Structures are given as C-alpha cells and as structure tokens.
Amino acid sequence: PVDSSAPLHLASVLAELGRTEEAVKGYRQACRLNPVSQRAFAGLGANLLKLNRVAEALPVLERAAALSGRDPRALRSLAHGLRAD
C-alpha cells in the first residue's frame, strides 16, 4: 500500500478541531491509499457518525472491525453505529 500516514494524521487533527467534513475527506483519502488501514476506516466511520450519516458509516465501521482482529474498541464503535441506525 501507498503511504497513507500524511492524510491520516491530517484527518485526525481536523477531527480534533471539529472540522468533521474535512476530516471525512482526509480519512477517505487514507482509506483509498491504504485499504487495510484499520485506523483510517475507524476514523472515517466515527466522523460519519458525528455527521449523522449512519447508512454510510455502518459498512465503514464493519470494515474497521474486520481489519482490527476483533479489537474491542472497533467492535464498540460498530455497536454504537448499529445503535444509531
């Protein structure tokens, strides 16, 4: 995979600043560059949920959970998304 660290870090900073729409774009870019990045998919899903875009967030969160090796944090995020649905 191509190095996705720059868009991933930028998206994380944007999310912390509350610039959620911009963060989503950065996380999407990171996901495209590295389709096996659990952090990128988790960040994208979390920020989509912040925007109440649950239908978009659910498959992304499922992907993050699948990539996580059953990490409890990823499963908790998926459960949060399913609850919001």
JSON list of N, CA and C in Angstrom, two decimals:
[
{"chain": "A", "resi": 1, "resn": "PRO", "atom": "N", "xyz": [0.81, -1.20, 0.00]},
{"chain": "A", "resi": 1, "resn": "PRO", "atom": "CA", "xyz": [0.00, 0.00, 0.00]},
{"chain": "A", "resi": 1, "resn": "PRO", "atom": "C", "xyz": [0.86, 1.27, 0.00]},
{"chain": "A", "resi": 2, "resn": "VAL", "atom": "N", "xyz": [0.32, 2.31, -0.55]},
{"chain": "A", "resi": 2, "resn": "VAL", "atom": "CA", "xyz": [0.97, 3.61, -0.57]},
{"chain": "A", "resi": 2, "resn": "VAL", "atom": "C", "xyz": [0.91, 4.19, 0.84]},
{"chain": "A", "resi": 3, "resn": "ASP", "atom": "N", "xyz": [1.88, 5.04, 1.17]},
{"chain": "A", "resi": 3, "resn": "ASP", "atom": "CA", "xyz": [1.91, 5.65, 2.50]},
{"chain": "A", "resi": 3, "resn": "ASP", "atom": "C", "xyz": [0.70, 6.56, 2.69]},
{"chain": "A", "resi": 4, "resn": "SER", "atom": "N", "xyz": [-0.10, 6.21, 3.65]},
{"chain": "A", "resi": 4, "resn": "SER", "atom": "CA", "xyz": [-1.32, 6.98, 3.93]},
{"chain": "A", "resi": 4, "resn": "SER", "atom": "C", "xyz": [-1.18, 7.79, 5.21]},
{"chain": "A", "resi": 5, "resn": "SER", "atom": "N", "xyz": [0.01, 7.84, 5.76]},
{"chain": "A", "resi": 5, "resn": "SER", "atom": "CA", "xyz": [0.17, 8.47, 7.07]},
{"chain": "A", "resi": 5, "resn": "SER", "atom": "C", "xyz": [-0.14, 9.97, 7.06]},
{"chain": "A", "resi": 6, "resn": "ALA", "atom": "N", "xyz": [0.25, 10.69, 6.01]},
{"chain": "A", "resi": 6, "resn": "ALA", "atom": "CA", "xyz": [0.00, 12.14, 5.98]},
{"chain": "A", "resi": 6, "resn": "ALA", "atom": "C", "xyz": [-1.49, 12.45, 5.99]},
{"chain": "A", "resi": 7, "resn": "PRO", "atom": "N", "xyz": [-2.30, 11.88, 5.07]},
{"chain": "A", "resi": 7, "resn": "PRO", "atom": "CA", "xyz": [-3.73, 12.19, 5.13]},
{"chain": "A", "resi": 7, "resn": "PRO", "atom": "C", "xyz": [-4.39, 11.67, 6.40]},
{"chain": "A", "resi": 8, "resn": "LEU", "atom": "N", "xyz": [-3.88, 10.57, 6.94]},
{"chain": "A", "resi": 8, "resn": "LEU", "atom": "CA", "xyz": [-4.45, 10.03, 8.17]},
{"chain": "A", "resi": 8, "resn": "LEU", "atom": "C", "xyz": [-4.21, 10.99, 9.34]},
{"chain": "A", "resi": 9, "resn": "HIS", "atom": "N", "xyz": [-2.99, 11.49, 9.45]},
{"chain": "A", "resi": 9, "resn": "HIS", "atom": "CA", "xyz": [-2.68, 12.43, 10.54]},
{"chain": "A", "resi": 9, "resn": "HIS", "atom": "C", "xyz": [-3.43, 13.74, 10.36]},
{"chain": "A", "resi": 10, "resn": "LEU", "atom": "N", "xyz": [-3.49, 14.24, 9.14]},
{"chain": "A", "resi": 10, "resn": "LEU", "atom": "CA", "xyz": [-4.22, 15.48, 8.89]},
{"chain": "A", "resi": 10, "resn": "LEU", "atom": "C", "xyz": [-5.70, 15.31, 9.24]},
{"chain": "A", "resi": 11, "resn": "ALA", "atom": "N", "xyz": [-6.29, 14.20, 8.84]},
{"chain": "A", "resi": 11, "resn": "ALA", "atom": "CA", "xyz": [-7.70, 13.95, 9.15]},
{"chain": "A", "resi": 11, "resn": "ALA", "atom": "C", "xyz": [-7.93, 13.90, 10.65]},
{"chain": "A", "resi": 12, "resn": "SER", "atom": "N", "xyz": [-7.01, 13.29, 11.37]},
{"chain": "A", "resi": 12, "resn": "SER", "atom": "CA", "xyz": [-7.11, 13.21, 12.83]},
{"chain": "A", "resi": 12, "resn": "SER", "atom": "C", "xyz": [-7.10, 14.60, 13.46]},
{"chain": "A", "resi": 13, "resn": "VAL", "atom": "N", "xyz": [-6.19, 15.45, 12.99]},
{"chain": "A", "resi": 13, "resn": "VAL", "atom": "CA", "xyz": [-6.12, 16.82, 13.51]},
{"chain": "A", "resi": 13, "resn": "VAL", "atom": "C", "xyz": [-7.39, 17.59, 13.17]},
{"chain": "A", "resi": 14, "resn": "LEU", "atom": "N", "xyz": [-7.86, 17.45, 11.94]},
{"chain": "A", "resi": 14, "resn": "LEU", "atom": "CA", "xyz": [-9.09, 18.13, 11.54]},
{"chain": "A", "resi": 14, "resn": "LEU", "atom": "C", "xyz": [-10.27, 17.69, 12.40]},
{"chain": "A", "resi": 15, "resn": "ALA", "atom": "N", "xyz": [-10.33, 16.41, 12.70]},
{"chain": "A", "resi": 15, "resn": "ALA", "atom": "CA", "xyz": [-11.41, 15.89, 13.55]},
{"chain": "A", "resi": 15, "resn": "ALA", "atom": "C", "xyz": [-11.32, 16.50, 14.95]},
{"chain": "A", "resi": 16, "resn": "GLU", "atom": "N", "xyz": [-10.12, 16.59, 15.49]},
{"chain": "A", "resi": 16, "resn": "GLU", "atom": "CA", "xyz": [-9.94, 17.18, 16.82]},
{"chain": "A", "resi": 16, "resn": "GLU", "atom": "C", "xyz": [-10.33, 18.65, 16.84]},
{"chain": "A", "resi": 17, "resn": "LEU", "atom": "N", "xyz": [-10.16, 19.32, 15.72]},
{"chain": "A", "resi": 17, "resn": "LEU", "atom": "CA", "xyz": [-10.52, 20.74, 15.62]},
{"chain": "A", "resi": 17, "resn": "LEU", "atom": "C", "xyz": [-12.01, 20.94, 15.34]},
{"chain": "A", "resi": 18, "resn": "GLY", "atom": "N", "xyz": [-12.73, 19.83, 15.19]},
{"chain": "A", "resi": 18, "resn": "GLY", "atom": "CA", "xyz": [-14.16, 19.92, 14.92]},
{"chain": "A", "resi": 18, "resn": "GLY", "atom": "C", "xyz": [-14.51, 20.16, 13.47]},
{"chain": "A", "resi": 19, "resn": "ARG", "atom": "N", "xyz": [-13.53, 20.01, 12.60]},
{"chain": "A", "resi": 19, "resn": "ARG", "atom": "CA", "xyz": [-13.75, 20.21, 11.16]},
{"chain": "A", "resi": 19, "resn": "ARG", "atom": "C", "xyz": [-14.07, 18.85, 10.54]},
{"chain": "A", "resi": 20, "resn": "THR", "atom": "N", "xyz": [-15.23, 18.35, 10.89]},
{"chain": "A", "resi": 20, "resn": "THR", "atom": "CA", "xyz": [-15.62, 16.98, 10.60]},
{"chain": "A", "resi": 20, "resn": "THR", "atom": "C", "xyz": [-15.72, 16.68, 9.11]},
{"chain": "A", "resi": 21, "resn": "GLU", "atom": "N", "xyz": [-16.34, 17.55, 8.34]},
{"chain": "A", "resi": 21, "resn": "GLU", "atom": "CA", "xyz": [-16.47, 17.32, 6.89]},
{"chain": "A", "resi": 21, "resn": "GLU", "atom": "C", "xyz": [-15.09, 17.17, 6.24]},
{"chain": "A", "resi": 22, "resn": "GLU", "atom": "N", "xyz": [-14.17, 18.05, 6.63]},
{"chain": "A", "resi": 22, "resn": "GLU", "atom": "CA", "xyz": [-12.82, 17.97, 6.08]},
{"chain": "A", "resi": 22, "resn": "GLU", "atom": "C", "xyz": [-12.11, 16.71, 6.55]},
{"chain": "A", "resi": 23, "resn": "ALA", "atom": "N", "xyz": [-12.36, 16.32, 7.79]},
{"chain": "A", "resi": 23, "resn": "ALA", "atom": "CA", "xyz": [-11.77, 15.10, 8.33]},
{"chain": "A", "resi": 23, "resn": "ALA", "atom": "C", "xyz": [-12.24, 13.89, 7.54]},
{"chain": "A", "resi": 24, "resn": "VAL", "atom": "N", "xyz": [-13.52, 13.86, 7.19]},
{"chain": "A", "resi": 24, "resn": "VAL", "atom": "CA", "xyz": [-14.07, 12.75, 6.40]},
{"chain": "A", "resi": 24, "resn": "VAL", "atom": "C", "xyz": [-13.33, 12.64, 5.08]},
{"chain": "A", "resi": 25, "resn": "LYS", "atom": "N", "xyz": [-13.10, 13.77, 4.43]},
{"chain": "A", "resi": 25, "resn": "LYS", "atom": "CA", "xyz": [-12.37, 13.73, 3.16]},
{"chain": "A", "resi": 25, "resn": "LYS", "atom": "C", "xyz": [-10.96, 13.17, 3.34]},
{"chain": "A", "resi": 26, "resn": "GLY", "atom": "N", "xyz": [-10.29, 13.57, 4.40]},
{"chain": "A", "resi": 26, "resn": "GLY", "atom": "CA", "xyz": [-8.94, 13.06, 4.66]},
{"chain": "A", "resi": 26, "resn": "GLY", "atom": "C", "xyz": [-8.93, 11.58, 4.97]},
{"chain": "A", "resi": 27, "resn": "TYR", "atom": "N", "xyz": [-9.90, 11.13, 5.78]},
{"chain": "A", "resi": 27, "resn": "TYR", "atom": "CA", "xyz": [-9.98, 9.70, 6.08]},
{"chain": "A", "resi": 27, "resn": "TYR", "atom": "C", "xyz": [-10.32, 8.89, 4.84]},
{"chain": "A", "resi": 28, "resn": "ARG", "atom": "N", "xyz": [-11.18, 9.43, 3.98]},
{"chain": "A", "resi": 28, "resn": "ARG", "atom": "CA", "xyz": [-11.48, 8.72, 2.72]},
{"chain": "A", "resi": 28, "resn": "ARG", "atom": "C", "xyz": [-10.22, 8.56, 1.88]},
{"chain": "A", "resi": 29, "resn": "GLN", "atom": "N", "xyz": [-9.42, 9.63, 1.80]},
{"chain": "A", "resi": 29, "resn": "GLN", "atom": "CA", "xyz": [-8.17, 9.55, 1.05]},
{"chain": "A", "resi": 29, "resn": "GLN", "atom": "C", "xyz": [-7.24, 8.50, 1.67]},
{"chain": "A", "resi": 30, "resn": "ALA", "atom": "N", "xyz": [-7.13, 8.48, 2.97]},
{"chain": "A", "resi": 30, "resn": "ALA", "atom": "CA", "xyz": [-6.28, 7.49, 3.64]},
{"chain": "A", "resi": 30, "resn": "ALA", "atom": "C", "xyz": [-6.77, 6.07, 3.37]},
{"chain": "A", "resi": 31, "resn": "CYS", "atom": "N", "xyz": [-8.09, 5.88, 3.36]},
{"chain": "A", "resi": 31, "resn": "CYS", "atom": "CA", "xyz": [-8.66, 4.56, 3.06]},
{"chain": "A", "resi": 31, "resn": "CYS", "atom": "C", "xyz": [-8.35, 4.13, 1.64]},
{"chain": "A", "resi": 32, "resn": "ARG", "atom": "N", "xyz": [-8.41, 5.08, 0.70]},
{"chain": "A", "resi": 32, "resn": "ARG", "atom": "CA", "xyz": [-8.09, 4.75, -0.70]},
{"chain": "A", "resi": 32, "resn": "ARG", "atom": "C", "xyz": [-6.61, 4.38, -0.84]},
{"chain": "A", "resi": 33, "resn": "LEU", "atom": "N", "xyz": [-5.76, 5.13, -0.15]},
{"chain": "A", "resi": 33, "resn": "LEU", "atom": "CA", "xyz": [-4.32, 4.88, -0.25]},
{"chain": "A", "resi": 33, "resn": "LEU", "atom": "C", "xyz": [-3.89, 3.59, 0.43]},
{"chain": "A", "resi": 34, "resn": "ASN", "atom": "N", "xyz": [-4.58, 3.24, 1.51]},
{"chain": "A", "resi": 34, "resn": "ASN", "atom": "CA", "xyz": [-4.23, 2.04, 2.25]},
{"chain": "A", "resi": 34, "resn": "ASN", "atom": "C", "xyz": [-5.52, 1.33, 2.67]},
{"chain": "A", "resi": 35, "resn": "PRO", "atom": "N", "xyz": [-6.04, 0.47, 1.81]},
{"chain": "A", "resi": 35, "resn": "PRO", "atom": "CA", "xyz": [-7.33, -0.18, 2.08]},
{"chain": "A", "resi": 35, "resn": "PRO", "atom": "C", "xyz": [-7.29, -1.22, 3.20]},
{"chain": "A", "resi": 36, "resn": "VAL", "atom": "N", "xyz": [-6.17, -1.36, 3.88]},
{"chain": "A", "resi": 36, "resn": "VAL", "atom": "CA", "xyz": [-6.09, -2.27, 5.03]},
{"chain": "A", "resi": 36, "resn": "VAL", "atom": "C", "xyz": [-5.75, -1.51, 6.31]},
{"chain": "A", "resi": 37, "resn": "SER", "atom": "N", "xyz": [-5.97, -0.21, 6.30]},
{"chain": "A", "resi": 37, "resn": "SER", "atom": "CA", "xyz": [-5.69, 0.62, 7.48]},
{"chain": "A", "resi": 37, "resn": "SER", "atom": "C", "xyz": [-6.92, 0.65, 8.39]},
{"chain": "A", "resi": 38, "resn": "GLN", "atom": "N", "xyz": [-6.84, -0.06, 9.48]},
{"chain": "A", "resi": 38, "resn": "GLN", "atom": "CA", "xyz": [-7.95, -0.08, 10.44]},
{"chain": "A", "resi": 38, "resn": "GLN", "atom": "C", "xyz": [-8.18, 1.32, 11.00]},
{"chain": "A", "resi": 39, "resn": "ARG", "atom": "N", "xyz": [-7.11, 2.06, 11.27]},
{"chain": "A", "resi": 39, "resn": "ARG", "atom": "CA", "xyz": [-7.24, 3.42, 11.82]},
{"chain": "A", "resi": 39, "resn": "ARG", "atom": "C", "xyz": [-7.98, 4.34, 10.86]},
{"chain": "A", "resi": 40, "resn": "ALA", "atom": "N", "xyz": [-7.69, 4.23, 9.57]},
{"chain": "A", "resi": 40, "resn": "ALA", "atom": "CA", "xyz": [-8.35, 5.09, 8.59]},
{"chain": "A", "resi": 40, "resn": "ALA", "atom": "C", "xyz": [-9.84, 4.78, 8.53]},
{"chain": "A", "resi": 41, "resn": "PHE", "atom": "N", "xyz": [-10.20, 3.51, 8.48]},
{"chain": "A", "resi": 41, "resn": "PHE", "atom": "CA", "xyz": [-11.61, 3.15, 8.41]},
{"chain": "A", "resi": 41, "resn": "PHE", "atom": "C", "xyz": [-12.34, 3.49, 9.70]},
{"chain": "A", "resi": 42, "resn": "ALA", "atom": "N", "xyz": [-11.69, 3.29, 10.84]},
{"chain": "A", "resi": 42, "resn": "ALA", "atom": "CA", "xyz": [-12.30, 3.63, 12.13]},
{"chain": "A", "resi": 42, "resn": "ALA", "atom": "C", "xyz": [-12.54, 5.14, 12.22]},
{"chain": "A", "resi": 43, "resn": "GLY", "atom": "N", "xyz": [-11.56, 5.93, 11.80]},
{"chain": "A", "resi": 43, "resn": "GLY", "atom": "CA", "xyz": [-11.72, 7.38, 11.84]},
{"chain": "A", "resi": 43, "resn": "GLY", "atom": "C", "xyz": [-12.81, 7.85, 10.91]},
{"chain": "A", "resi": 44, "resn": "LEU", "atom": "N", "xyz": [-12.84, 7.28, 9.72]},
{"chain": "A", "resi": 44, "resn": "LEU", "atom": "CA", "xyz": [-13.88, 7.65, 8.75]},
{"chain": "A", "resi": 44, "resn": "LEU", "atom": "C", "xyz": [-15.25, 7.31, 9.32]},
{"chain": "A", "resi": 45, "resn": "GLY", "atom": "N", "xyz": [-15.42, 6.12, 9.84]},
{"chain": "A", "resi": 45, "resn": "GLY", "atom": "CA", "xyz": [-16.71, 5.71, 10.39]},
{"chain": "A", "resi": 45, "resn": "GLY", "atom": "C", "xyz": [-17.15, 6.59, 11.55]},
{"chain": "A", "resi": 46, "resn": "ALA", "atom": "N", "xyz": [-16.23, 6.89, 12.45]},
{"chain": "A", "resi": 46, "resn": "ALA", "atom": "CA", "xyz": [-16.56, 7.72, 13.61]},
{"chain": "A", "resi": 46, "resn": "ALA", "atom": "C", "xyz": [-17.01, 9.12, 13.18]},
{"chain": "A", "resi": 47, "resn": "ASN", "atom": "N", "xyz": [-16.33, 9.67, 12.20]},
{"chain": "A", "resi": 47, "resn": "ASN", "atom": "CA", "xyz": [-16.67, 11.01, 11.76]},
{"chain": "A", "resi": 47, "resn": "ASN", "atom": "C", "xyz": [-17.95, 11.04, 10.94]},
{"chain": "A", "resi": 48, "resn": "LEU", "atom": "N", "xyz": [-18.23, 9.98, 10.20]},
{"chain": "A", "resi": 48, "resn": "LEU", "atom": "CA", "xyz": [-19.51, 9.88, 9.51]},
{"chain": "A", "resi": 48, "resn": "LEU", "atom": "C", "xyz": [-20.65, 9.82, 10.52]},
{"chain": "A", "resi": 49, "resn": "LEU", "atom": "N", "xyz": [-20.43, 9.11, 11.64]},
{"chain": "A", "resi": 49, "resn": "LEU", "atom": "CA", "xyz": [-21.45, 9.07, 12.69]},
{"chain": "A", "resi": 49, "resn": "LEU", "atom": "C", "xyz": [-21.68, 10.45, 13.28]},
{"chain": "A", "resi": 50, "resn": "LYS", "atom": "N", "xyz": [-20.60, 11.21, 13.48]},
{"chain": "A", "resi": 50, "resn": "LYS", "atom": "CA", "xyz": [-20.74, 12.58, 14.01]},
{"chain": "A", "resi": 50, "resn": "LYS", "atom": "C", "xyz": [-21.63, 13.43, 13.12]},
{"chain": "A", "resi": 51, "resn": "LEU", "atom": "N", "xyz": [-21.60, 13.13, 11.82]},
{"chain": "A", "resi": 51, "resn": "LEU", "atom": "CA", "xyz": [-22.41, 13.87, 10.86]},
{"chain": "A", "resi": 51, "resn": "LEU", "atom": "C", "xyz": [-23.80, 13.24, 10.67]},
{"chain": "A", "resi": 52, "resn": "ASN", "atom": "N", "xyz": [-24.11, 12.23, 11.49]},
{"chain": "A", "resi": 52, "resn": "ASN", "atom": "CA", "xyz": [-25.38, 11.51, 11.40]},
{"chain": "A", "resi": 52, "resn": "ASN", "atom": "C", "xyz": [-25.59, 10.84, 10.05]},
{"chain": "A", "resi": 53, "resn": "ARG", "atom": "N", "xyz": [-24.49, 10.43, 9.42]},
{"chain": "A", "resi": 53, "resn": "ARG", "atom": "CA", "xyz": [-24.56, 9.71, 8.15]},
{"chain": "A", "resi": 53, "resn": "ARG", "atom": "C", "xyz": [-24.37, 8.22, 8.44]},
{"chain": "A", "resi": 54, "resn": "VAL", "atom": "N", "xyz": [-25.34, 7.70, 9.18]},
{"chain": "A", "resi": 54, "resn": "VAL", "atom": "CA", "xyz": [-25.27, 6.34, 9.71]},
{"chain": "A", "resi": 54, "resn": "VAL", "atom": "C", "xyz": [-25.19, 5.29, 8.60]},
{"chain": "A", "resi": 55, "resn": "ALA", "atom": "N", "xyz": [-26.00, 5.43, 7.57]},
{"chain": "A", "resi": 55, "resn": "ALA", "atom": "CA", "xyz": [-26.00, 4.44, 6.48]},
{"chain": "A", "resi": 55, "resn": "ALA", "atom": "C", "xyz": [-24.63, 4.34, 5.82]},
{"chain": "A", "resi": 56, "resn": "GLU", "atom": "N", "xyz": [-23.93, 5.46, 5.71]},
{"chain": "A", "resi": 56, "resn": "GLU", "atom": "CA", "xyz": [-22.57, 5.44, 5.16]},
{"chain": "A", "resi": 56, "resn": "GLU", "atom": "C", "xyz": [-21.58, 4.88, 6.17]},
{"chain": "A", "resi": 57, "resn": "ALA", "atom": "N", "xyz": [-21.80, 5.18, 7.43]},
{"chain": "A", "resi": 57, "resn": "ALA", "atom": "CA", "xyz": [-20.85, 4.80, 8.48]},
{"chain": "A", "resi": 57, "resn": "ALA", "atom": "C", "xyz": [-20.82, 3.30, 8.74]},
{"chain": "A", "resi": 58, "resn": "LEU", "atom": "N", "xyz": [-21.97, 2.64, 8.68]},
{"chain": "A", "resi": 58, "resn": "LEU", "atom": "CA", "xyz": [-22.03, 1.23, 9.07]},
{"chain": "A", "resi": 58, "resn": "LEU", "atom": "C", "xyz": [-21.10, 0.32, 8.28]},
{"chain": "A", "resi": 59, "resn": "PRO", "atom": "N", "xyz": [-21.08, 0.35, 6.94]},
{"chain": "A", "resi": 59, "resn": "PRO", "atom": "CA", "xyz": [-20.15, -0.54, 6.24]},
{"chain": "A", "resi": 59, "resn": "PRO", "atom": "C", "xyz": [-18.69, -0.18, 6.51]},
{"chain": "A", "resi": 60, "resn": "VAL", "atom": "N", "xyz": [-18.43, 1.08, 6.75]},
{"chain": "A", "resi": 60, "resn": "VAL", "atom": "CA", "xyz": [-17.05, 1.51, 7.06]},
{"chain": "A", "resi": 60, "resn": "VAL", "atom": "C", "xyz": [-16.64, 0.97, 8.42]},
{"chain": "A", "resi": 61, "resn": "LEU", "atom": "N", "xyz": [-17.54, 1.06, 9.39]},
{"chain": "A", "resi": 61, "resn": "LEU", "atom": "CA", "xyz": [-17.24, 0.54, 10.73]},
{"chain": "A", "resi": 61, "resn": "LEU", "atom": "C", "xyz": [-17.12, -0.99, 10.71]},
{"chain": "A", "resi": 62, "resn": "GLU", "atom": "N", "xyz": [-17.91, -1.64, 9.87]},
{"chain": "A", "resi": 62, "resn": "GLU", "atom": "CA", "xyz": [-17.78, -3.10, 9.73]},
{"chain": "A", "resi": 62, "resn": "GLU", "atom": "C", "xyz": [-16.40, -3.45, 9.17]},
{"chain": "A", "resi": 63, "resn": "ARG", "atom": "N", "xyz": [-15.94, -2.68, 8.21]},
{"chain": "A", "resi": 63, "resn": "ARG", "atom": "CA", "xyz": [-14.61, -2.91, 7.64]},
{"chain": "A", "resi": 63, "resn": "ARG", "atom": "C", "xyz": [-13.53, -2.69, 8.70]},
{"chain": "A", "resi": 64, "resn": "ALA", "atom": "N", "xyz": [-13.67, -1.63, 9.48]},
{"chain": "A", "resi": 64, "resn": "ALA", "atom": "CA", "xyz": [-12.70, -1.35, 10.55]},
{"chain": "A", "resi": 64, "resn": "ALA", "atom": "C", "xyz": [-12.67, -2.50, 11.55]},
{"chain": "A", "resi": 65, "resn": "ALA", "atom": "N", "xyz": [-13.84, -3.02, 11.91]},
{"chain": "A", "resi": 65, "resn": "ALA", "atom": "CA", "xyz": [-13.90, -4.14, 12.85]},
{"chain": "A", "resi": 65, "resn": "ALA", "atom": "C", "xyz": [-13.25, -5.38, 12.27]},
{"chain": "A", "resi": 66, "resn": "ALA", "atom": "N", "xyz": [-13.49, -5.64, 10.99]},
{"chain": "A", "resi": 66, "resn": "ALA", "atom": "CA", "xyz": [-12.89, -6.81, 10.33]},
{"chain": "A", "resi": 66, "resn": "ALA", "atom": "C", "xyz": [-11.37, -6.69, 10.28]},
{"chain": "A", "resi": 67, "resn": "LEU", "atom": "N", "xyz": [-10.88, -5.49, 10.05]},
{"chain": "A", "resi": 67, "resn": "LEU", "atom": "CA", "xyz": [-9.43, -5.28, 9.98]},
{"chain": "A", "resi": 67, "resn": "LEU", "atom": "C", "xyz": [-8.77, -5.27, 11.34]},
{"chain": "A", "resi": 68, "resn": "SER", "atom": "N", "xyz": [-9.55, -5.11, 12.39]},
{"chain": "A", "resi": 68, "resn": "SER", "atom": "CA", "xyz": [-8.99, -4.91, 13.72]},
{"chain": "A", "resi": 68, "resn": "SER", "atom": "C", "xyz": [-8.57, -6.20, 14.42]},
{"chain": "A", "resi": 69, "resn": "GLY", "atom": "N", "xyz": [-8.98, -7.33, 13.87]},
{"chain": "A", "resi": 69, "resn": "GLY", "atom": "CA", "xyz": [-8.70, -8.57, 14.58]},
{"chain": "A", "resi": 69, "resn": "GLY", "atom": "C", "xyz": [-9.54, -8.71, 15.83]},
{"chain": "A", "resi": 70, "resn": "ARG", "atom": "N", "xyz": [-10.74, -8.15, 15.78]},
{"chain": "A", "resi": 70, "resn": "ARG", "atom": "CA", "xyz": [-11.71, -8.20, 16.89]},
{"chain": "A", "resi": 70, "resn": "ARG", "atom": "C", "xyz": [-11.31, -7.33, 18.07]},
{"chain": "A", "resi": 71, "resn": "ASP", "atom": "N", "xyz": [-10.66, -6.22, 17.79]},
{"chain": "A", "resi": 71, "resn": "ASP", "atom": "CA", "xyz": [-10.31, -5.24, 18.81]},
{"chain": "A", "resi": 71, "resn": "ASP", "atom": "C", "xyz": [-11.60, -4.72, 19.46]},
{"chain": "A", "resi": 72, "resn": "PRO", "atom": "N", "xyz": [-11.68, -4.75, 20.78]},
{"chain": "A", "resi": 72, "resn": "PRO", "atom": "CA", "xyz": [-12.91, -4.31, 21.45]},
{"chain": "A", "resi": 72, "resn": "PRO", "atom": "C", "xyz": [-13.32, -2.87, 21.10]},
{"chain": "A", "resi": 73, "resn": "ARG", "atom": "N", "xyz": [-12.35, -1.99, 20.89]},
{"chain": "A", "resi": 73, "resn": "ARG", "atom": "CA", "xyz": [-12.69, -0.60, 20.54]},
{"chain": "A", "resi": 73, "resn": "ARG", "atom": "C", "xyz": [-13.41, -0.54, 19.19]},
{"chain": "A", "resi": 74, "resn": "ALA", "atom": "N", "xyz": [-12.94, -1.31, 18.24]},
{"chain": "A", "resi": 74, "resn": "ALA", "atom": "CA", "xyz": [-13.57, -1.33, 16.92]},
{"chain": "A", "resi": 74, "resn": "ALA", "atom": "C", "xyz": [-14.97, -1.93, 17.00]},
{"chain": "A", "resi": 75, "resn": "LEU", "atom": "N", "xyz": [-15.11, -2.97, 17.78]},
{"chain": "A", "resi": 75, "resn": "LEU", "atom": "CA", "xyz": [-16.42, -3.59, 17.94]},
{"chain": "A", "resi": 75, "resn": "LEU", "atom": "C", "xyz": [-17.39, -2.66, 18.67]},
{"chain": "A", "resi": 76, "resn": "ARG", "atom": "N", "xyz": [-16.88, -1.90, 19.64]},
{"chain": "A", "resi": 76, "resn": "ARG", "atom": "CA", "xyz": [-17.70, -0.93, 20.36]},
{"chain": "A", "resi": 76, "resn": "ARG", "atom": "C", "xyz": [-18.18, 0.18, 19.40]},
{"chain": "A", "resi": 77, "resn": "SER", "atom": "N", "xyz": [-17.29, 0.63, 18.52]},
{"chain": "A", "resi": 77, "resn": "SER", "atom": "CA", "xyz": [-17.67, 1.65, 17.54]},
{"chain": "A", "resi": 77, "resn": "SER", "atom": "C", "xyz": [-18.75, 1.13, 16.60]},
{"chain": "A", "resi": 78, "resn": "LEU", "atom": "N", "xyz": [-18.59, -0.11, 16.17]},
{"chain": "A", "resi": 78, "resn": "LEU", "atom": "CA", "xyz": [-19.61, -0.72, 15.30]},
{"chain": "A", "resi": 78, "resn": "LEU", "atom": "C", "xyz": [-20.94, -0.82, 16.04]},
{"chain": "A", "resi": 79, "resn": "ALA", "atom": "N", "xyz": [-20.90, -1.23, 17.30]},
{"chain": "A", "resi": 79, "resn": "ALA", "atom": "CA", "xyz": [-22.14, -1.33, 18.09]},
{"chain": "A", "resi": 79, "resn": "ALA", "atom": "C", "xyz": [-22.79, 0.04, 18.23]},
{"chain": "A", "resi": 80, "resn": "HIS", "atom": "N", "xyz": [-21.99, 1.07, 18.42]},
{"chain": "A", "resi": 80, "resn": "HIS", "atom": "CA", "xyz": [-22.52, 2.43, 18.52]},
{"chain": "A", "resi": 80, "resn": "HIS", "atom": "C", "xyz": [-23.21, 2.82, 17.21]},
{"chain": "A", "resi": 81, "resn": "GLY", "atom": "N", "xyz": [-22.61, 2.47, 16.09]},
{"chain": "A", "resi": 81, "resn": "GLY", "atom": "CA", "xyz": [-23.22, 2.75, 14.80]},
{"chain": "A", "resi": 81, "resn": "GLY", "atom": "C", "xyz": [-24.52, 1.99, 14.60]},
{"chain": "A", "resi": 82, "resn": "LEU", "atom": "N", "xyz": [-24.53, 0.74, 14.99]},
{"chain": "A", "resi": 82, "resn": "LEU", "atom": "CA", "xyz": [-25.75, -0.06, 14.85]},
{"chain": "A", "resi": 82, "resn": "LEU", "atom": "C", "xyz": [-26.87, 0.48, 15.75]},
{"chain": "A", "resi": 83, "resn": "ARG", "atom": "N", "xyz": [-26.50, 0.96, 16.91]},
{"chain": "A", "resi": 83, "resn": "ARG", "atom": "CA", "xyz": [-27.48, 1.54, 17.84]},
{"chain": "A", "resi": 83, "resn": "ARG", "atom": "C", "xyz": [-28.07, 2.83, 17.25]},
{"chain": "A", "resi": 84, "resn": "ALA", "atom": "N", "xyz": [-27.24, 3.57, 16.53]},
{"chain": "A", "resi": 84, "resn": "ALA", "atom": "CA", "xyz": [-27.69, 4.83, 15.94]},
{"chain": "A", "resi": 84, "resn": "ALA", "atom": "C", "xyz": [-28.60, 4.62, 14.73]},
{"chain": "A", "resi": 85, "resn": "ASP", "atom": "N", "xyz": [-28.53, 3.43, 14.16]},
{"chain": "A", "resi": 85, "resn": "ASP", "atom": "CA", "xyz": [-29.30, 3.13, 12.94]},
{"chain": "A", "resi": 85, "resn": "ASP", "atom": "C", "xyz": [-30.78, 3.10, 13.22]}
]
